[in-house]
Amino acid sequence: MIDTRKEINNHKTILMVPGAIAPAFGPLWEYFYKIPSYLKDKYNFDIHVVELPTWGNIFKRSRLIEEYIDTNLAGKNFHIIGHSKGGPEVRYLLEQGNINSQVLSFTSISCPYQGSTVATLFYYLFFPLKIFSRNFIESLKELRPGVYDQYWKKDYLEYSFPCFYAASDIPAPVVFNTYPLFWLTYPILKYFEGKNDGFVSIKSASFGKCLEICQTDHIGMIGQFYGKTGKFEYFKIYDLIISSILK
């Protein structure tokens, strides 16, 4: 008997799910900076990147992810890589179970499964101003620590496919190794949650088998800005992901 799952796996398809900080694509922008083309050229993967609204609650964005799968990956098996807020939205779909038979692996990159104290800070700072969109405020509200907990019923070991994660911690001295935005958020988040990437703590990002704790900030994990990630060679974490999901 032919192992259909393994046969389809040989097609090597990856669905990449961006977070909420920026669009997947733009005239001069690529969320996963040059990573899809890198994976396609080096490993001959078929890469799909979901285009999502930059901000929106877990229900809206997860529904759009599922619609993308129904339209573009119907009947196919694939691996998923999610960054930042994209991770909880994928996990929410996995909790529902509608796409699970198609999933070969799920890798989270700096995903706030337990929320982030930084979101609480921004929420109470920006909400009173009444100048930001409803989607932005809703996103901050649900990203606060503990809000996502109501959705998580399953441990990663309960799934039939492997789950991995990678997170990061900004190396010291922080002022020389990241952007000014994180100079403020890193120490606040470290005080409340421990080591972190400026937006997400390692503790909050944990879901599955740990692949690596990298030395960079939140956006360095996706090659931003425009490949300027200091000493951190961001393609290497994707090499590690590929070697892990193909074992």
Backbone as CSV, one residue per row, in Angstrom:
resi,resn,N_x,N_y,N_z,CA_x,CA_y,CA_z,C_x,C_y,C_z
1,MET,0.852,-1.202,0.000,0.000,0.000,0.000,0.888,1.253,0.000
2,ILE,0.526,2.224,-0.815,1.289,3.471,-0.901,0.965,4.352,0.288
3,ASP,1.998,4.881,0.941,1.805,5.839,2.029,1.556,7.202,1.403
4,THR,0.268,7.515,1.223,-0.101,8.757,0.523,0.449,9.975,1.237
5,ARG,0.408,9.984,2.554,0.896,11.125,3.327,2.366,11.374,3.045
6,LYS,3.155,10.296,2.999,4.583,10.444,2.736,4.820,10.891,1.311
7,GLU,4.022,10.361,0.375,4.177,10.714,-1.027,3.918,12.212,-1.225
8,ILE,2.848,12.714,-0.627,2.539,14.130,-0.754,3.607,14.967,-0.061
9,ASN,4.142,14.442,1.051,5.181,15.157,1.780,6.393,15.401,0.901
10,ASN,6.633,14.487,-0.054,7.775,14.654,-0.938,7.639,15.901,-1.806
11,HIS,6.421,16.411,-1.946,6.212,17.638,-2.705,6.756,18.854,-1.947
12,LYS,6.925,18.701,-0.640,7.568,19.725,0.188,6.893,21.090,0.045
13,THR,5.731,21.194,0.592,4.968,22.438,0.580,4.977,23.057,1.973
14,ILE,5.212,24.357,2.029,5.187,25.085,3.297,4.210,26.252,3.196
15,LEU,3.382,26.372,4.215,2.502,27.529,4.360,3.107,28.433,5.427
16,MET,3.434,29.668,5.065,4.032,30.619,5.994,2.971,31.647,6.399
17,VAL,2.839,31.836,7.714,1.795,32.721,8.238,2.438,33.887,8.976
18,PRO,2.280,35.108,8.468,2.898,36.279,9.106,2.150,36.740,10.342
19,GLY,2.826,37.542,11.140,2.198,38.160,12.301,1.428,39.400,11.897
20,ALA,1.208,40.272,12.866,0.329,41.417,12.637,1.067,42.742,12.462
21,ILE,2.393,42.719,12.546,3.119,43.990,12.574,3.231,44.675,11.217
22,ALA,3.024,43.901,10.130,3.179,44.470,8.788,2.523,43.530,7.789
23,PRO,2.184,44.026,6.587,1.595,43.147,5.575,2.606,42.120,5.080
24,ALA,2.086,41.051,4.482,2.963,40.002,3.948,3.823,40.534,2.817
25,PHE,3.212,41.376,1.988,3.932,41.930,0.839,3.555,43.395,0.665
26,GLY,4.415,44.128,-0.011,4.169,45.514,-0.344,5.081,45.899,-1.494
27,PRO,4.935,47.110,-2.025,5.781,47.539,-3.147,7.272,47.395,-2.859
28,LEU,7.666,47.700,-1.639,9.085,47.612,-1.258,9.234,46.775,0.016
29,TRP,8.344,45.821,0.198,8.307,45.109,1.473,8.036,43.630,1.271
30,GLU,8.691,42.810,2.075,8.411,41.380,2.133,8.534,40.955,3.591
31,TYR,7.448,40.492,4.192,7.428,40.195,5.630,8.534,39.211,6.006
32,PHE,8.516,38.033,5.396,9.589,37.054,5.604,10.693,37.398,4.598
33,TYR,11.617,38.246,5.006,12.523,38.882,4.047,13.406,37.870,3.315
34,LYS,13.102,37.661,2.042,13.822,36.776,1.124,13.843,35.315,1.568
35,ILE,13.053,34.988,2.577,13.045,33.616,3.091,12.295,32.658,2.158
36,PRO,11.123,33.025,1.619,10.456,32.106,0.687,11.319,31.734,-0.517
37,SER,11.967,32.715,-1.116,12.811,32.413,-2.279,14.027,31.583,-1.880
38,TYR,14.551,31.838,-0.678,15.685,31.055,-0.170,15.288,29.586,-0.022
39,LEU,14.146,29.322,0.573,13.699,27.941,0.784,13.363,27.261,-0.540
40,LYS,12.808,28.014,-1.455,12.471,27.462,-2.766,13.731,27.116,-3.552
41,ASP,14.698,28.039,-3.567,15.914,27.831,-4.359,16.816,26.754,-3.762
42,LYS,16.959,26.755,-2.444,17.895,25.819,-1.802,17.298,24.436,-1.598
43,TYR,15.998,24.381,-1.274,15.400,23.098,-0.909,14.287,22.634,-1.858
44,ASN,14.003,23.445,-2.861,12.962,23.110,-3.830,11.594,22.934,-3.176
45,PHE,11.284,23.818,-2.243,9.981,23.810,-1.593,8.996,24.665,-2.372
46,ASP,7.748,24.253,-2.315,6.644,25.071,-2.809,6.191,25.935,-1.638
47,ILE,6.383,27.244,-1.731,6.134,28.144,-0.603,4.868,28.961,-0.829
48,HIS,4.009,28.949,0.177,2.809,29.787,0.177,2.884,30.734,1.368
49,VAL,2.651,32.014,1.126,2.608,33.000,2.201,1.212,33.606,2.230
50,VAL,0.535,33.458,3.350,-0.833,33.977,3.466,-0.800,35.494,3.618
51,GLU,-1.595,36.169,2.820,-1.725,37.618,2.979,-2.898,37.900,3.913
52,LEU,-2.593,38.522,5.036,-3.594,38.791,6.061,-3.636,40.278,6.379
53,PRO,-4.753,40.765,6.908,-4.767,42.156,7.382,-3.752,42.306,8.507
54,THR,-3.103,43.466,8.566,-2.029,43.642,9.533,-2.497,43.499,10.969
55,TRP,-3.739,43.875,11.236,-4.272,43.714,12.586,-5.654,43.098,12.484
56,GLY,-6.036,42.375,13.495,-7.343,41.725,13.522,-7.350,40.676,14.608
57,ASN,-8.528,40.335,15.097,-8.585,39.365,16.190,-8.335,37.950,15.690
58,ILE,-8.182,37.026,16.633,-7.814,35.653,16.311,-8.874,34.962,15.458
59,PHE,-10.132,35.343,15.610,-11.209,34.715,14.845,-11.161,35.144,13.380
60,LYS,-10.971,36.432,13.164,-10.951,36.960,11.804,-9.750,36.439,11.019
61,ARG,-8.583,36.531,11.615,-7.371,36.139,10.879,-7.279,34.622,10.702
62,SER,-7.699,33.846,11.685,-7.666,32.390,11.533,-8.655,31.934,10.462
63,ARG,-9.782,32.616,10.363,-10.752,32.283,9.318,-10.154,32.535,7.935
64,LEU,-9.409,33.618,7.797,-8.784,33.930,6.509,-7.687,32.915,6.178
65,ILE,-6.977,32.441,7.186,-5.963,31.399,6.954,-6.641,30.133,6.444
66,GLU,-7.739,29.759,7.078,-8.455,28.551,6.658,-9.017,28.708,5.246
67,GLU,-9.504,29.893,4.925,-10.006,30.139,3.574,-8.897,30.022,2.542
68,TYR,-7.705,30.510,2.902,-6.570,30.396,1.987,-6.244,28.920,1.741
69,ILE,-6.242,28.128,2.797,-5.951,26.702,2.669,-6.997,26.020,1.796
70,ASP,-8.270,26.320,2.015,-9.342,25.718,1.233,-9.216,26.066,-0.242
71,THR,-8.754,27.280,-0.525,-8.663,27.742,-1.907,-7.394,27.272,-2.603
72,ASN,-6.275,27.303,-1.891,-4.978,27.080,-2.542,-4.306,25.751,-2.203
73,LEU,-4.747,25.107,-1.124,-4.083,23.873,-0.706,-5.075,22.740,-0.470
74,ALA,-6.212,22.814,-1.089,-7.228,21.778,-0.909,-6.692,20.415,-1.341
75,GLY,-6.839,19.425,-0.470,-6.398,18.078,-0.801,-4.912,17.847,-0.694
76,LYS,-4.171,18.851,-0.262,-2.711,18.729,-0.170,-2.266,18.693,1.289
77,ASN,-1.119,18.058,1.501,-0.483,18.099,2.812,0.615,19.143,2.801
78,PHE,0.868,19.756,3.949,1.838,20.845,3.995,2.358,21.036,5.409
79,HIS,3.518,21.689,5.491,4.091,22.130,6.753,3.652,23.572,6.986
80,ILE,3.589,23.985,8.239,3.236,25.373,8.561,4.355,26.008,9.378
81,ILE,4.710,27.225,9.002,5.613,28.054,9.795,4.870,29.350,10.119
82,GLY,4.723,29.642,11.391,4.030,30.863,11.796,4.929,31.750,12.619
83,HIS,4.869,33.045,12.372,5.661,34.003,13.147,4.734,34.910,13.947
84,SER,5.142,35.205,15.177,4.456,36.172,16.027,2.970,35.825,16.181
85,LYS,2.089,36.772,15.948,0.656,36.552,16.135,0.099,35.489,15.198
86,GLY,0.809,35.233,14.110,0.371,34.179,13.195,0.348,32.811,13.848
87,GLY,1.245,32.588,14.834,1.306,31.303,15.517,0.044,30.970,16.293
88,PRO,-0.414,31.856,17.194,-1.660,31.584,17.909,-2.861,31.398,16.985
89,GLU,-2.872,32.102,15.863,-3.995,31.955,14.938,-3.987,30.588,14.270
90,VAL,-2.797,30.089,13.945,-2.698,28.722,13.422,-3.076,27.719,14.509
91,ARG,-2.573,27.927,15.708,-2.880,27.002,16.802,-4.377,26.957,17.080
92,TYR,-5.037,28.100,16.967,-6.488,28.136,17.147,-7.175,27.250,16.102
93,LEU,-6.702,27.306,14.860,-7.250,26.439,13.810,-7.010,24.969,14.138
94,LEU,-5.821,24.658,14.635,-5.501,23.271,14.991,-6.403,22.784,16.122
95,GLU,-6.746,23.673,17.039,-7.660,23.306,18.114,-9.037,22.932,17.556
96,GLN,-9.448,23.601,16.473,-10.743,23.301,15.859,-10.703,21.977,15.097
97,GLY,-9.530,21.639,14.567,-9.339,20.339,13.929,-9.665,20.242,12.458
98,ASN,-10.090,21.338,11.835,-10.536,21.269,10.435,-9.412,21.044,9.432
99,ILE,-8.198,21.475,9.743,-7.093,21.350,8.791,-6.071,20.299,9.218
100,ASN,-6.282,19.665,10.360,-5.248,18.824,10.949,-4.827,17.648,10.084
101,SER,-5.746,17.095,9.310,-5.409,15.948,8.471,-4.444,16.312,7.348
102,GLN,-4.329,17.598,7.052,-3.428,18.056,5.994,-2.056,18.466,6.518
103,VAL,-1.945,18.714,7.821,-0.735,19.294,8.389,0.325,18.225,8.648
104,LEU,1.542,18.481,8.172,2.674,17.575,8.363,3.544,17.990,9.541
105,SER,3.609,19.270,9.809,4.340,19.791,10.971,3.936,21.231,11.184
106,PHE,4.165,21.724,12.402,3.876,23.118,12.726,5.059,23.682,13.493
107,THR,5.650,24.737,12.940,6.794,25.395,13.576,6.434,26.826,13.925
108,SER,6.616,27.177,15.189,6.325,28.525,15.676,7.626,29.302,15.809
109,ILE,7.592,30.555,15.393,8.750,31.428,15.524,8.327,32.665,16.320
110,SER,8.800,32.751,17.547,8.522,33.920,18.394,7.033,34.225,18.503
111,CYS,6.258,33.231,18.877,4.804,33.357,18.919,4.304,33.537,20.358
112,PRO,3.462,34.511,20.611,3.020,34.836,21.976,1.829,34.008,22.456
113,TYR,2.034,32.722,22.702,0.924,31.861,23.097,0.356,32.225,24.467
114,GLN,1.179,32.809,25.311,0.707,33.251,26.624,0.549,34.770,26.676
115,GLY,0.539,35.401,25.514,0.416,36.849,25.449,1.720,37.551,25.754
116,SER,1.638,38.863,25.920,2.830,39.668,26.167,2.480,40.882,27.027
117,THR,3.297,41.120,28.041,3.121,42.304,28.880,3.246,43.582,28.062
118,VAL,4.022,43.538,26.995,4.167,44.705,26.119,2.818,45.085,25.514
119,ALA,2.003,44.088,25.169,0.670,44.369,24.620,-0.193,45.095,25.648
120,THR,-0.073,44.704,26.906,-0.820,45.399,27.967,-0.376,46.857,28.057
121,LEU,0.925,47.078,28.002,1.470,48.430,28.056,0.931,49.274,26.907
122,PHE,0.999,48.738,25.688,0.544,49.481,24.515,-0.968,49.693,24.541
123,TYR,-1.689,48.684,25.025,-3.154,48.791,25.065,-3.581,49.977,25.929
124,TYR,-3.050,50.078,27.129,-3.458,51.169,28.023,-2.843,52.504,27.628
125,LEU,-1.800,52.450,26.814,-1.205,53.683,26.312,-1.975,54.236,25.120
126,PHE,-2.392,53.343,24.208,-3.004,53.781,22.956,-4.527,53.841,22.991
127,PHE,-5.175,52.977,23.765,-6.640,52.914,23.757,-7.300,54.261,24.084
128,PRO,-6.815,55.005,25.093,-7.468,56.285,25.410,-7.337,57.336,24.315
129,LEU,-6.379,57.162,23.398,-6.143,58.193,22.384,-7.236,58.229,21.322
130,LYS,-7.929,57.105,21.111,-9.048,57.036,20.165,-8.651,57.387,18.732
131,ILE,-7.395,57.185,18.382,-6.972,57.508,17.020,-6.539,56.267,16.246
132,PHE,-6.529,55.106,16.918,-6.102,53.880,16.263,-7.313,53.041,15.858
133,SER,-7.109,52.189,14.871,-8.209,51.393,14.341,-8.733,50.399,15.368
134,ARG,-9.962,49.991,15.152,-10.577,49.004,16.039,-9.808,47.686,15.995
135,ASN,-9.363,47.284,14.796,-8.609,46.043,14.660,-7.313,46.077,15.462
136,PHE,-6.645,47.220,15.460,-5.395,47.364,16.202,-5.643,47.227,17.703
137,ILE,-6.652,47.902,18.196,-6.965,47.860,19.624,-7.418,46.458,20.036
138,GLU,-8.223,45.809,19.189,-8.670,44.440,19.485,-7.487,43.482,19.562
139,SER,-6.529,43.674,18.664,-5.351,42.813,18.658,-4.549,42.977,19.938
140,LEU,-4.329,44.217,20.342,-3.592,44.458,21.581,-4.334,43.868,22.777
141,LYS,-5.645,44.004,22.764,-6.452,43.522,23.887,-6.308,42.015,24.065
142,GLU,-6.342,41.264,22.961,-6.254,39.815,23.084,-4.819,39.322,23.254
143,LEU,-3.851,40.179,22.969,-2.452,39.808,23.151,-1.971,39.994,24.589
144,ARG,-2.817,40.494,25.439,-2.439,40.648,26.838,-2.268,39.276,27.493
145,PRO,-1.395,39.152,28.479,-1.146,37.854,29.111,-2.422,37.190,29.622
146,GLY,-2.550,35.921,29.297,-3.653,35.120,29.804,-4.886,35.056,28.932
147,VAL,-5.048,35.980,27.989,-6.271,36.012,27.178,-6.370,34.794,26.266
148,TYR,-5.264,34.404,25.644,-5.279,33.256,24.738,-5.506,31.932,25.475
149,ASP,-5.266,31.894,26.766,-5.336,30.630,27.512,-6.682,29.929,27.359
150,GLN,-7.737,30.700,27.182,-9.074,30.113,27.078,-9.235,29.249,25.831
151,TYR,-8.360,29.447,24.840,-8.480,28.709,23.583,-7.648,27.433,23.562
152,TRP,-6.689,27.328,24.470,-5.759,26.198,24.414,-6.255,25.036,25.263
153,LYS,-6.716,23.997,24.594,-7.210,22.797,25.267,-6.255,21.614,25.082
154,LYS,-5.450,21.660,24.009,-4.593,20.531,23.672,-3.118,20.861,23.871
155,ASP,-2.384,19.898,24.373,-0.932,19.983,24.411,-0.392,19.568,23.046
156,TYR,0.789,20.029,22.700,1.328,19.720,21.374,1.523,18.220,21.156
157,LEU,1.703,17.466,22.217,1.906,16.026,22.093,0.635,15.291,21.677
158,GLU,-0.495,15.961,21.734,-1.758,15.342,21.362,-2.006,15.359,19.857
159,TYR,-1.158,16.076,19.122,-1.325,16.128,17.676,-0.548,14.994,17.005
160,SER,-1.001,14.591,15.834,-0.372,13.488,15.107,0.870,13.921,14.341
161,PHE,1.131,15.217,14.304,2.284,15.766,13.593,3.197,16.465,14.605
162,PRO,4.489,16.600,14.287,5.407,17.254,15.228,5.230,18.762,15.279
163,CYS,5.439,19.330,16.458,5.400,20.782,16.657,6.763,21.226,17.166
164,PHE,7.274,22.297,16.589,8.562,22.851,16.974,8.407,24.343,17.257
165,TYR,9.384,24.885,17.976,9.383,26.334,18.131,10.809,26.863,18.230
166,ALA,10.964,28.096,17.824,12.208,28.842,17.996,11.842,30.185,18.596
167,ALA,12.666,30.653,19.495,12.440,31.952,20.130,13.771,32.680,20.173
168,SER,13.774,33.874,20.748,15.031,34.621,20.794,15.111,35.515,22.018
169,ASP,16.330,35.886,22.322,16.623,36.799,23.428,17.637,37.809,22.917
170,ILE,17.353,39.080,23.093,18.268,40.112,22.590,19.557,40.087,23.413
171,PRO,20.686,39.930,22.763,21.950,39.872,23.514,22.340,41.231,24.084
172,ALA,23.070,41.198,25.182,23.573,42.437,25.790,24.838,42.893,25.064
173,PRO,25.066,44.221,25.070,24.180,45.283,25.552,23.049,45.546,24.558
174,VAL,21.856,45.647,25.066,20.670,45.759,24.224,20.740,46.971,23.295
175,VAL,21.266,48.069,23.770,21.278,49.293,22.952,22.158,49.158,21.716
176,PHE,23.065,48.193,21.701,23.932,47.987,20.545,23.470,46.830,19.660
177,ASN,22.436,46.109,20.103,22.066,44.891,19.384,20.619,44.836,18.932
178,THR,19.930,45.982,19.002,18.558,46.014,18.507,18.164,47.458,18.201
179,TYR,16.939,47.642,17.763,16.430,48.965,17.399,15.886,49.704,18.631
180,PRO,15.832,51.030,18.565,15.410,51.826,19.730,14.075,51.413,20.337
181,LEU,13.137,50.947,19.507,11.838,50.524,20.035,12.001,49.495,21.144
182,PHE,12.938,48.562,20.948,13.107,47.469,21.903,13.945,47.865,23.116
183,TRP,14.572,49.021,23.089,15.343,49.472,24.257,14.419,49.631,25.469
184,LEU,13.190,50.033,25.226,12.223,50.211,26.298,11.489,48.911,26.619
185,THR,11.035,48.218,25.575,10.183,47.051,25.806,10.964,45.865,26.370
186,TYR,12.221,45.706,25.978,12.988,44.545,26.448,13.095,44.491,27.971
187,PRO,13.560,45.566,28.650,13.692,45.471,30.112,12.348,45.324,30.837
188,ILE,11.295,45.938,30.292,9.976,45.784,30.912,9.527,44.330,30.833
189,LEU,9.653,43.746,29.650,9.229,42.365,29.465,10.119,41.401,30.254
190,LYS,11.399,41.720,30.347,12.299,40.857,31.117,11.928,40.859,32.592
191,TYR,11.510,41.988,33.106,11.123,42.096,34.512,9.905,41.201,34.809
192,PHE,8.934,41.198,33.901,7.697,40.460,34.153,7.736,39.008,33.656
193,GLU,8.458,38.760,32.553,8.363,37.435,31.933,9.704,36.739,31.691
194,GLY,10.798,37.428,31.912,12.099,36.798,31.682,12.671,37.134,30.317
195,LYS,13.589,36.337,29.859,14.281,36.590,28.591,13.276,36.717,27.456
196,ASN,13.587,37.646,26.531,12.613,37.940,25.486,13.264,38.588,24.275
197,ASP,12.473,38.787,23.229,12.963,39.378,21.983,12.511,40.829,21.796
198,GLY,11.976,41.416,22.868,11.453,42.776,22.780,9.953,42.830,22.677
199,PHE,9.331,41.767,22.160,7.876,41.661,22.078,7.346,40.413,22.774
200,VAL,8.091,39.310,22.636,7.602,38.011,23.117,8.673,37.345,23.972
201,SER,8.280,36.842,25.136,9.234,36.140,25.991,9.420,34.705,25.515
202,ILE,10.548,34.121,25.883,10.804,32.720,25.544,9.736,31.828,26.160
203,LYS,9.332,32.156,27.369,8.297,31.380,28.052,6.999,31.388,27.264
204,SER,6.593,32.541,26.788,5.345,32.656,26.050,5.413,31.962,24.692
205,ALA,6.606,31.889,24.121,6.778,31.325,22.777,6.858,29.808,22.763
206,SER,6.896,29.183,23.925,7.131,27.742,24.006,5.890,26.935,23.620
207,PHE,6.021,26.173,22.549,4.969,25.237,22.137,5.607,24.195,21.221
208,GLY,5.863,23.023,21.754,6.501,21.979,20.968,7.932,21.738,21.409
209,LYS,8.692,21.144,20.532,10.105,20.878,20.789,10.927,22.113,20.434
210,CYS,11.769,22.549,21.340,12.580,23.745,21.086,13.692,23.443,20.093
211,LEU,13.732,24.209,19.027,14.797,24.060,18.036,16.019,24.883,18.410
212,GLU,15.769,26.140,18.812,16.896,27.014,19.161,16.384,28.294,19.812
213,ILE,17.175,28.814,20.748,16.952,30.153,21.293,18.000,31.045,20.647
214,CYS,17.549,31.911,19.783,18.461,32.726,18.965,18.845,34.016,19.691
215,GLN,19.897,34.637,19.199,20.372,35.893,19.768,20.021,37.041,18.824
216,THR,18.777,37.461,18.893,18.308,38.560,18.051,16.994,39.076,18.625
217,ASP,16.381,40.039,17.939,15.098,40.566,18.405,13.937,39.945,17.625
218,HIS,12.745,40.439,17.901,11.532,39.847,17.345,11.519,39.867,15.818
219,ILE,11.928,40.966,15.243,11.878,41.064,13.783,13.125,40.496,13.116
220,GLY,14.188,40.317,13.882,15.381,39.679,13.332,15.102,38.246,12.908
221,MET,14.128,37.600,13.556,13.781,36.215,13.234,13.178,36.076,11.840
222,ILE,12.716,37.172,11.267,12.179,37.142,9.897,13.038,37.991,8.952
223,GLY,14.265,38.315,9.396,15.202,39.014,8.519,14.993,40.500,8.394
224,GLN,14.300,41.115,9.348,14.026,42.547,9.244,14.919,43.363,10.171
225,PHE,15.232,44.595,9.800,14.701,45.218,8.607,15.591,44.968,7.387
226,TYR,14.998,44.505,6.310,15.657,44.338,5.022,16.996,43.605,5.126
227,GLY,17.010,42.544,5.901,18.212,41.738,6.026,19.242,42.269,6.998
228,LYS,18.954,43.415,7.628,19.897,44.021,8.577,19.668,43.418,9.968
229,THR,20.314,42.305,10.239,20.105,41.607,11.504,21.395,41.465,12.305
230,GLY,22.350,42.349,12.054,23.597,42.333,12.815,24.363,41.039,12.621
231,LYS,24.815,40.460,13.699,25.594,39.218,13.627,24.710,37.981,13.472
232,PHE,23.426,38.160,13.634,22.514,37.023,13.549,22.262,36.645,12.093
233,GLU,22.600,35.423,11.731,22.399,34.916,10.370,21.044,34.206,10.321
234,TYR,20.038,34.969,9.955,18.669,34.475,10.128,18.311,33.307,9.223
235,PHE,18.967,33.139,8.101,18.653,32.000,7.248,18.948,30.677,7.942
236,LYS,19.877,30.695,8.882,20.282,29.448,9.535,19.159,28.832,10.353
237,ILE,18.308,29.662,10.943,17.207,29.097,11.713,16.232,28.387,10.780
238,TYR,16.094,28.875,9.550,15.214,28.214,8.588,15.848,26.937,8.048
239,ASP,17.182,26.911,7.947,17.872,25.658,7.619,17.584,24.610,8.695
240,LEU,17.613,25.046,9.939,17.350,24.136,11.050,15.907,23.639,11.028
241,ILE,14.994,24.526,10.706,13.588,24.131,10.607,13.416,23.062,9.533
242,ILE,14.027,23.283,8.374,13.885,22.316,7.277,14.460,20.965,7.656
243,SER,15.631,20.971,8.268,16.235,19.691,8.661,15.378,18.958,9.688
244,SER,14.668,19.712,10.518,13.823,19.104,11.548,12.533,18.536,10.988
245,ILE,11.903,19.270,10.083,10.601,18.809,9.597,10.734,17.681,8.581
246,LEU,11.913,17.514,8.006,12.098,16.449,7.008,12.684,15.172,7.604
247,LYS,12.927,15.162,8.904,13.460,13.940,9.518,12.416,12.833,9.526
